[in-house]
PDB file of C-alpha atoms in Angstrom:
ATOM      1  CA  MET V   1     -93.021  34.320  24.678  1.00 62.00           C
ATOM      2  CA  SER V   2     -96.071  36.226  22.079  1.00 81.00           C
ATOM      3  CA  ILE V   3     -98.110  34.739  19.813  1.00 92.00           C
ATOM      4  CA  GLU V   4     -96.092  35.892  17.095  1.00 95.00           C
ATOM      5  CA  GLU V   5     -93.293  33.542  18.093  1.00 96.00           C
ATOM      6  CA  ILE V   6     -95.931  30.905  17.948  1.00 98.00           C
ATOM      7  CA  ARG V   7     -97.056  31.815  14.496  1.00 98.00           C
ATOM      8  CA  ARG V   8     -93.066  31.814  13.670  1.00 98.00           C
ATOM      9  CA  LEU V   9     -92.698  28.618  15.071  1.00 98.00           C
ATOM     10  CA  ILE V  10     -95.809  26.754  13.191  1.00 98.00           C
ATOM     11  CA  THR V  11     -94.822  28.511   9.774  1.00 98.00           C
ATOM     12  CA  THR V  12     -91.385  26.957  10.272  1.00 98.00           C
ATOM     13  CA  HIS V  13     -91.917  23.491  11.056  1.00 98.00           C
ATOM     14  CA  ALA V  14     -95.693  22.833   9.795  1.00 96.00           C
ATOM     15  CA  HIS V  15     -94.056  20.738   6.523  1.00 95.00           C
ATOM     16  CA  LYS V  16     -92.918  18.287   9.255  1.00 94.00           C
ATOM     17  CA  GLU V  17     -94.462  14.788   9.380  1.00 90.00           C
ATOM     18  CA  ASP V  18     -92.564  14.334  12.943  1.00 94.00           C
ATOM     19  CA  LEU V  19     -92.349  16.978  15.305  1.00 96.00           C
ATOM     20  CA  GLY V  20     -90.555  15.066  17.752  1.00 96.00           C
ATOM     21  CA  LEU V  21     -93.336  15.923  20.292  1.00 97.00           C
ATOM     22  CA  PRO V  22     -96.117  13.122  20.708  1.00 95.00           C
ATOM     23  CA  GLY V  23     -99.742  14.346  21.064  1.00 95.00           C
ATOM     24  CA  VAL V  24     -98.782  17.372  19.496  1.00 97.00           C
ATOM     25  CA  ARG V  25     -99.855  18.875  15.916  1.00 96.00           C
ATOM     26  CA  ILE V  26     -99.564  22.098  14.159  1.00 97.00           C
ATOM     27  CA  ASN V  27    -101.189  23.228  10.792  1.00 96.00           C
ATOM     28  CA  ARG V  28    -100.534  25.368   8.131  1.00 97.00           C
ATOM     29  CA  ILE V  29    -103.350  25.721   5.559  1.00 97.00           C
ATOM     30  CA  THR V  30    -103.099  28.187   2.304  1.00 97.00           C
ATOM     31  CA  ASP V  31    -106.455  27.922   0.901  1.00 97.00           C
ATOM     32  CA  PRO V  32    -110.062  27.968   2.540  1.00 96.00           C
ATOM     33  CA  THR V  33    -111.947  24.488   2.504  1.00 96.00           C
ATOM     34  CA  GLN V  34    -115.138  23.151   1.648  1.00 95.00           C
ATOM     35  CA  PRO V  35    -116.991  21.464   4.700  1.00 94.00           C
ATOM     36  CA  THR V  36    -115.982  17.578   5.469  1.00 93.00           C
ATOM     37  CA  PRO V  37    -117.405  15.544   7.695  1.00 93.00           C
ATOM     38  CA  SER V  38    -115.473  13.671  10.195  1.00 90.00           C
ATOM     39  CA  ILE V  39    -115.031  12.461  13.608  1.00 89.00           C
ATOM     40  CA  ALA V  40    -113.806  14.723  16.483  1.00 86.00           C
ATOM     41  CA  GLU V  41    -111.434  13.345  18.777  1.00 89.00           C
ATOM     42  CA  PRO V  42    -110.942  14.479  22.517  1.00 93.00           C
ATOM     43  CA  ILE V  43    -108.395  17.687  21.693  1.00 94.00           C
ATOM     44  CA  LEU V  44    -107.192  20.960  22.454  1.00 96.00           C
ATOM     45  CA  ALA V  45    -107.157  23.088  19.484  1.00 96.00           C
ATOM     46  CA  PHE V  46    -105.449  26.740  19.300  1.00 97.00           C
ATOM     47  CA  SER V  47    -106.054  28.707  16.334  1.00 97.00           C
ATOM     48  CA  MET V  48    -103.172  31.257  16.016  1.00 98.00           C
ATOM     49  CA  GLN V  49    -104.078  32.906  12.404  1.00 98.00           C
ATOM     50  CA  GLY V  50    -106.968  32.774  10.278  1.00 98.00           C
ATOM     51  CA  ALA V  51    -110.321  31.058  11.056  1.00 97.00           C
ATOM     52  CA  LYS V  52    -111.949  28.428  10.964  1.00 97.00           C
ATOM     53  CA  ARG V  53    -115.711  26.823  11.660  1.00 96.00           C
ATOM     54  CA  ILE V  54    -117.242  23.303  12.729  1.00 95.00           C
ATOM     55  CA  ALA V  55    -120.754  22.185  13.005  1.00 94.00           C
ATOM     56  CA  LEU V  56    -122.066  19.774  15.429  1.00 91.00           C
ATOM     57  CA  ALA V  57    -125.963  18.885  14.684  1.00 87.00           C
ATOM     58  CA  ASP V  58    -127.561  22.477  14.998  1.00 88.00           C
ATOM     59  CA  ARG V  59    -125.211  24.372  16.491  1.00 91.00           C
ATOM     60  CA  VAL V  60    -122.007  26.381  14.583  1.00 94.00           C
ATOM     61  CA  TYR V  61    -118.471  27.389  16.297  1.00 94.00           C
ATOM     62  CA  ASP V  62    -116.516  29.844  14.802  1.00 96.00           C
ATOM     63  CA  GLN V  63    -113.022  29.738  16.110  1.00 97.00           C
ATOM     64  CA  VAL V  64    -110.495  32.798  15.297  1.00 97.00           C
ATOM     65  CA  PRO V  65    -107.435  33.592  16.639  1.00 97.00           C
ATOM     66  CA  GLY V  66    -106.355  33.656  19.830  1.00 96.00           C
ATOM     67  CA  THR V  67    -109.243  31.277  20.942  1.00 97.00           C
ATOM     68  CA  PHE V  68    -108.685  27.815  21.608  1.00 97.00           C
ATOM     69  CA  MET V  69    -111.376  24.804  21.264  1.00 95.00           C
ATOM     70  CA  THR V  70    -111.952  22.005  23.585  1.00 94.00           C
ATOM     71  CA  VAL V  71    -113.396  18.629  22.135  1.00 92.00           C
ATOM     72  CA  ALA V  72    -113.697  16.054  24.993  1.00 88.00           C
ATOM     73  CA  VAL V  73    -115.235  13.181  23.342  1.00 84.00           C
ATOM     74  CA  ASP V  74    -115.807  11.558  19.931  1.00 87.00           C
ATOM     75  CA  LEU V  75    -118.405  13.340  17.901  1.00 86.00           C
ATOM     76  CA  PRO V  76    -119.601  13.701  14.470  1.00 90.00           C
ATOM     77  CA  ILE V  77    -118.524  17.481  12.902  1.00 92.00           C
ATOM     78  CA  THR V  78    -118.501  19.144   9.773  1.00 93.00           C
ATOM     79  CA  GLY V  79    -115.581  21.279   9.611  1.00 94.00           C
ATOM     80  CA  HIS V  80    -114.019  23.656   7.244  1.00 95.00           C
ATOM     81  CA  TYR V  81    -111.322  26.303   7.198  1.00 97.00           C
ATOM     82  CA  VAL V  82    -113.392  29.928   6.382  1.00 97.00           C
ATOM     83  CA  ARG V  83    -110.143  32.289   6.235  1.00 97.00           C
ATOM     84  CA  ALA V  84    -106.907  31.013   5.110  1.00 98.00           C
ATOM     85  CA  SER V  85    -104.646  32.467   1.914  1.00 97.00           C
ATOM     86  CA  ARG V  86    -100.790  32.380   1.012  1.00 96.00           C
ATOM     87  CA  ALA V  87    -100.794  35.998   2.316  1.00 96.00           C
ATOM     88  CA  GLU V  88    -102.079  35.037   5.717  1.00 97.00           C
ATOM     89  CA  PRO V  89    -102.675  31.060   6.147  1.00 98.00           C
ATOM     90  CA  TYR V  90    -104.381  29.444   8.882  1.00 98.00           C
ATOM     91  CA  LEU V  91    -102.449  28.468  11.315  1.00 98.00           C
ATOM     92  CA  GLY V  92    -103.253  26.129  14.388  1.00 97.00           C
ATOM     93  CA  PHE V  93    -101.938  23.764  17.080  1.00 97.00           C
ATOM     94  CA  ALA V  94    -103.641  21.230  18.836  1.00 97.00           C
ATOM     95  CA  LEU V  95    -102.827  18.752  21.484  1.00 97.00           C
ATOM     96  CA  GLU V  96    -104.365  15.421  22.306  1.00 95.00           C
ATOM     97  CA  LEU V  97    -106.647  15.318  25.857  1.00 94.00           C
ATOM     98  CA  ARG V  98    -105.700  11.740  27.120  1.00 92.00           C
ATOM     99  CA  SER V  99    -107.690  10.333  29.808  1.00 90.00           C
ATOM    100  CA  SER V 100    -104.852   9.000  31.937  1.00 90.00           C
ATOM    101  CA  SER V 101    -103.202  12.742  32.319  1.00 91.00           C
ATOM    102  CA  ILE V 102    -106.061  14.096  32.961  1.00 91.00           C
ATOM    103  CA  ALA V 103    -107.072  12.019  35.850  1.00 89.00           C
ATOM    104  CA  GLU V 104    -103.840  12.548  36.782  1.00 89.00           C
ATOM    105  CA  LEU V 105    -104.020  16.215  37.610  1.00 89.00           C
ATOM    106  CA  LEU V 106    -107.368  15.501  38.871  1.00 86.00           C
ATOM    107  CA  VAL V 107    -105.677  13.805  41.672  1.00 85.00           C
ATOM    108  CA  GLU V 108    -103.332  16.068  42.544  1.00 85.00           C
ATOM    109  CA  ALA V 109    -105.585  18.799  42.539  1.00 78.00           C
ATOM    110  CA  ALA V 110    -108.191  17.579  44.815  1.00 66.00           C
ATOM    111  CA  SER V 111    -110.545  19.705  45.740  1.00 60.00           C
ATOM    112  CA  GLY V 112    -109.097  22.802  43.911  1.00 59.00           C
ATOM    113  CA  LEU V 113    -111.090  23.141  40.908  1.00 63.00           C
ATOM    114  CA  PRO V 114    -115.000  24.056  40.251  1.00 56.00           C
ATOM    115  CA  GLY V 115    -117.421  21.257  40.482  1.00 55.00           C
ATOM    116  CA  ILE V 116    -119.012  19.832  37.172  1.00 55.00           C
ATOM    117  CA  LEU V 117    -122.024  21.618  35.776  1.00 51.00           C
ATOM    118  CA  LYS V 118    -125.059  19.887  36.291  1.00 54.00           C
ATOM    119  CA  PRO V 119    -126.395  19.305  33.217  1.00 53.00           C
ATOM    120  CA  PRO V 120    -122.464  18.410  31.946  1.00 56.00           C
ATOM    121  CA  PRO V 121    -121.244  20.936  29.719  1.00 61.00           C
ATOM    122  CA  PRO V 122    -121.340  20.515  25.853  1.00 70.00           C
ATOM    123  CA  GLY V 123    -118.484  18.114  24.299  1.00 83.00           C
ATOM    124  CA  ILE V 124    -116.871  21.334  22.443  1.00 89.00           C
ATOM    125  CA  SER V 125    -116.236  24.994  23.746  1.00 90.00           C
ATOM    126  CA  ILE V 126    -114.679  27.724  22.652  1.00 94.00           C
ATOM    127  CA  ASN V 127    -112.728  30.201  25.288  1.00 95.00           C
ATOM    128  CA  PRO V 128    -110.408  32.902  24.723  1.00 97.00           C
ATOM    129  CA  ALA V 129    -106.386  31.925  25.626  1.00 97.00           C
ATOM    130  CA  THR V 130    -105.156  33.289  28.003  1.00 96.00           C
ATOM    131  CA  PRO V 131    -101.366  35.149  28.130  1.00 96.00           C
ATOM    132  CA  GLU V 132     -99.987  32.343  30.340  1.00 96.00           C
ATOM    133  CA  MET V 133    -101.613  29.464  28.043  1.00 97.00           C
ATOM    134  CA  LEU V 134    -100.003  30.836  25.139  1.00 97.00           C
ATOM    135  CA  ASP V 135     -96.613  31.295  26.870  1.00 97.00           C
ATOM    136  CA  ALA V 136     -96.821  27.941  28.344  1.00 97.00           C
ATOM    137  CA  VAL V 137     -97.417  26.728  24.115  1.00 98.00           C
ATOM    138  CA  ALA V 138     -94.646  28.451  22.758  1.00 98.00           C
ATOM    139  CA  ARG V 139     -92.460  27.152  25.294  1.00 98.00           C
ATOM    140  CA  LEU V 140     -93.677  23.786  24.176  1.00 98.00           C
ATOM    141  CA  LEU V 141     -93.317  24.380  20.755  1.00 98.00           C
ATOM    142  CA  ALA V 142     -90.053  25.787  20.919  1.00 98.00           C
ATOM    143  CA  LEU V 143     -88.648  22.330  21.635  1.00 98.00           C
ATOM    144  CA  ILE V 144     -89.346  21.434  17.979  1.00 98.00           C
ATOM    145  CA  GLU V 145     -85.566  23.359  17.760  1.00 97.00           C
ATOM    146  CA  ARG V 146     -84.172  21.716  21.131  1.00 97.00           C
ATOM    147  CA  PRO V 147     -84.851  17.689  20.624  1.00 97.00           C
ATOM    148  CA  VAL V 148     -82.640  17.264  23.586  1.00 98.00           C
ATOM    149  CA  ASP V 149     -84.411  18.875  25.831  1.00 98.00           C
ATOM    150  CA  ALA V 150     -88.030  17.542  24.335  1.00 98.00           C
ATOM    151  CA  PRO V 151     -88.158  14.266  26.322  1.00 97.00           C
ATOM    152  CA  VAL V 152     -87.727  15.763  29.617  1.00 98.00           C
ATOM    153  CA  LEU V 153     -89.344  19.515  29.264  1.00 98.00           C
ATOM    154  CA  ALA V 154     -92.213  18.530  26.756  1.00 98.00           C
ATOM    155  CA  PRO V 155     -94.172  16.785  29.749  1.00 97.00           C
ATOM    156  CA  LEU V 156     -93.897  18.969  32.015  1.00 97.00           C
ATOM    157  CA  LEU V 157     -95.470  22.059  29.316  1.00 98.00           C
ATOM    158  CA  GLU V 158     -98.021  19.482  28.114  1.00 97.00           C
ATOM    159  CA  ARG V 159     -99.059  19.442  32.028  1.00 96.00           C
ATOM    160  CA  GLU V 160     -99.151  22.850  32.532  1.00 97.00           C
ATOM    161  CA  ILE V 161    -101.289  23.878  29.507  1.00 97.00           C
ATOM    162  CA  LEU V 162    -103.436  21.134  31.150  1.00 95.00           C
ATOM    163  CA  TRP V 163    -103.756  22.476  34.241  1.00 94.00           C
ATOM    164  CA  ARG V 164    -104.213  26.463  32.814  1.00 94.00           C
ATOM    165  CA  VAL V 165    -107.429  24.903  31.004  1.00 94.00           C
ATOM    166  CA  LEU V 166    -108.843  22.860  33.988  1.00 91.00           C
ATOM    167  CA  SER V 167    -108.519  25.591  35.903  1.00 89.00           C
ATOM    168  CA  GLY V 168    -110.314  28.015  33.520  1.00 90.00           C
ATOM    169  CA  PRO V 169    -113.945  27.837  32.204  1.00 90.00           C
ATOM    170  CA  ALA V 170    -112.800  25.035  29.606  1.00 89.00           C
ATOM    171  CA  GLY V 171    -112.018  23.259  32.936  1.00 88.00           C
ATOM    172  CA  PRO V 172    -115.615  21.574  33.557  1.00 85.00           C
ATOM    173  CA  THR V 173    -115.811  19.862  30.164  1.00 83.00           C
ATOM    174  CA  VAL V 174    -112.271  18.569  30.220  1.00 88.00           C
ATOM    175  CA  ARG V 175    -112.797  17.312  33.512  1.00 86.00           C
ATOM    176  CA  GLN V 176    -115.174  14.603  32.251  1.00 82.00           C
ATOM    177  CA  ILE V 177    -112.590  13.201  30.012  1.00 85.00           C
ATOM    178  CA  GLY V 178    -110.571  11.938  33.317  1.00 78.00           C
ATOM    179  CA  LEU V 179    -114.061  10.631  35.087  1.00 75.00           C
ATOM    180  CA  SER V 180    -114.657   7.426  33.842  1.00 56.00           C
ATOM    181  CA  ASP V 181    -118.203   7.089  34.996  1.00 44.00           C
ATOM    182  CA  SER V 182    -119.323  10.640  33.274  1.00 44.00           C
ATOM    183  CA  SER V 183    -121.842  11.332  30.857  1.00 45.00           C
ATOM    184  CA  LEU V 184    -119.783  12.353  27.981  1.00 44.00           C
ATOM    185  CA  THR V 185    -117.265   9.469  28.543  1.00 46.00           C
ATOM    186  CA  TYR V 186    -120.338   7.215  27.906  1.00 42.00           C
ATOM    187  CA  ILE V 187    -121.330   8.859  24.617  1.00 42.00           C
ATOM    188  CA  GLY V 188    -117.947   8.498  23.594  1.00 44.00           C
ATOM    189  CA  ARG V 189    -118.162   4.968  23.961  1.00 47.00           C
ATOM    190  CA  ALA V 190    -121.308   5.116  22.222  1.00 44.00           C
ATOM    191  CA  ILE V 191    -119.952   6.620  19.250  1.00 41.00           C
ATOM    192  CA  ARG V 192    -116.996   4.732  18.548  1.00 47.00           C
ATOM    193  CA  HIS V 193    -119.244   1.589  18.593  1.00 47.00           C
ATOM    194  CA  LEU V 194    -121.207   2.960  15.806  1.00 49.00           C
ATOM    195  CA  VAL V 195    -118.843   5.032  13.221  1.00 50.00           C
ATOM    196  CA  PRO V 196    -117.080   2.737  11.314  1.00 53.00           C
ATOM    197  CA  THR V 197    -113.316   2.138  11.669  1.00 48.00           C
ATOM    198  CA  HIS V 198    -112.280   3.296   8.193  1.00 41.00           C
ATOM    199  CA  SER V 199    -114.531   6.555   8.850  1.00 47.00           C
ATOM    200  CA  ASN V 200    -112.616  10.179   8.235  1.00 47.00           C
ATOM    201  CA  ARG V 201    -110.550  11.106  12.330  1.00 45.00           C
ATOM    202  CA  TYR V 202    -110.194  14.283  13.448  1.00 40.00           C
ATOM    203  CA  ARG V 203    -106.505  14.436  12.699  1.00 44.00           C
ATOM    204  CA  SER V 204    -103.773  16.874  11.510  1.00 37.00           C
ATOM    205  CA  ARG V 205    -105.315  17.288   7.510  1.00 43.00           C
ATOM    206  CA  ASN V 206    -108.615  17.655   9.153  1.00 49.00           C
ATOM    207  CA  TRP V 207    -109.857  20.031  11.819  1.00 50.00           C
ATOM    208  CA  HIS V 208    -107.835  19.528  14.566  1.00 54.00           C
ATOM    209  CA  SER V 209    -106.460  22.893  14.591  1.00 66.00           C
TER     210      SER V 209
END
């Protein structure tokens, strides 16, 4: 399946509150937005059309179509959509990163993954999406139109997407989510303690995808 099929699926189903796929979010934005602060949660966010900009302290990350952003820990960010219109909306897909799912894959992979960098990688990274990743994303989103298949196939496709990410350039960052003693895990706990519970979260109407 191609990126065009992913765009079609997002365009068709972005209005739905419940996709029938836990942990999956899609977004369709038709106008540029102003920079807005929020707390980014651990997530994979794929851009399929349009562009967005994320700022973390003095670092600025521009995300364009065909790339995915990895957020490995709760982080205070400022984000906005910089390229979005009614003729060509911003289209995005996101998958929540759960520590239990990542830890399970790490155990199964054993020594088949590269080591974590020293010092550890940053909590946010942007990398090109591979054809294998996009194919798995397309098959996962296609389950929106096949709800009978979703309970069985969705977990398998989520694992495939996670594995593609873990075994690629973003892997060292994502691996830390599954390691309870990683430095990013401690940072995330500290931020969750400091940020009030009523703060804006990194959800489907903010900068997740």
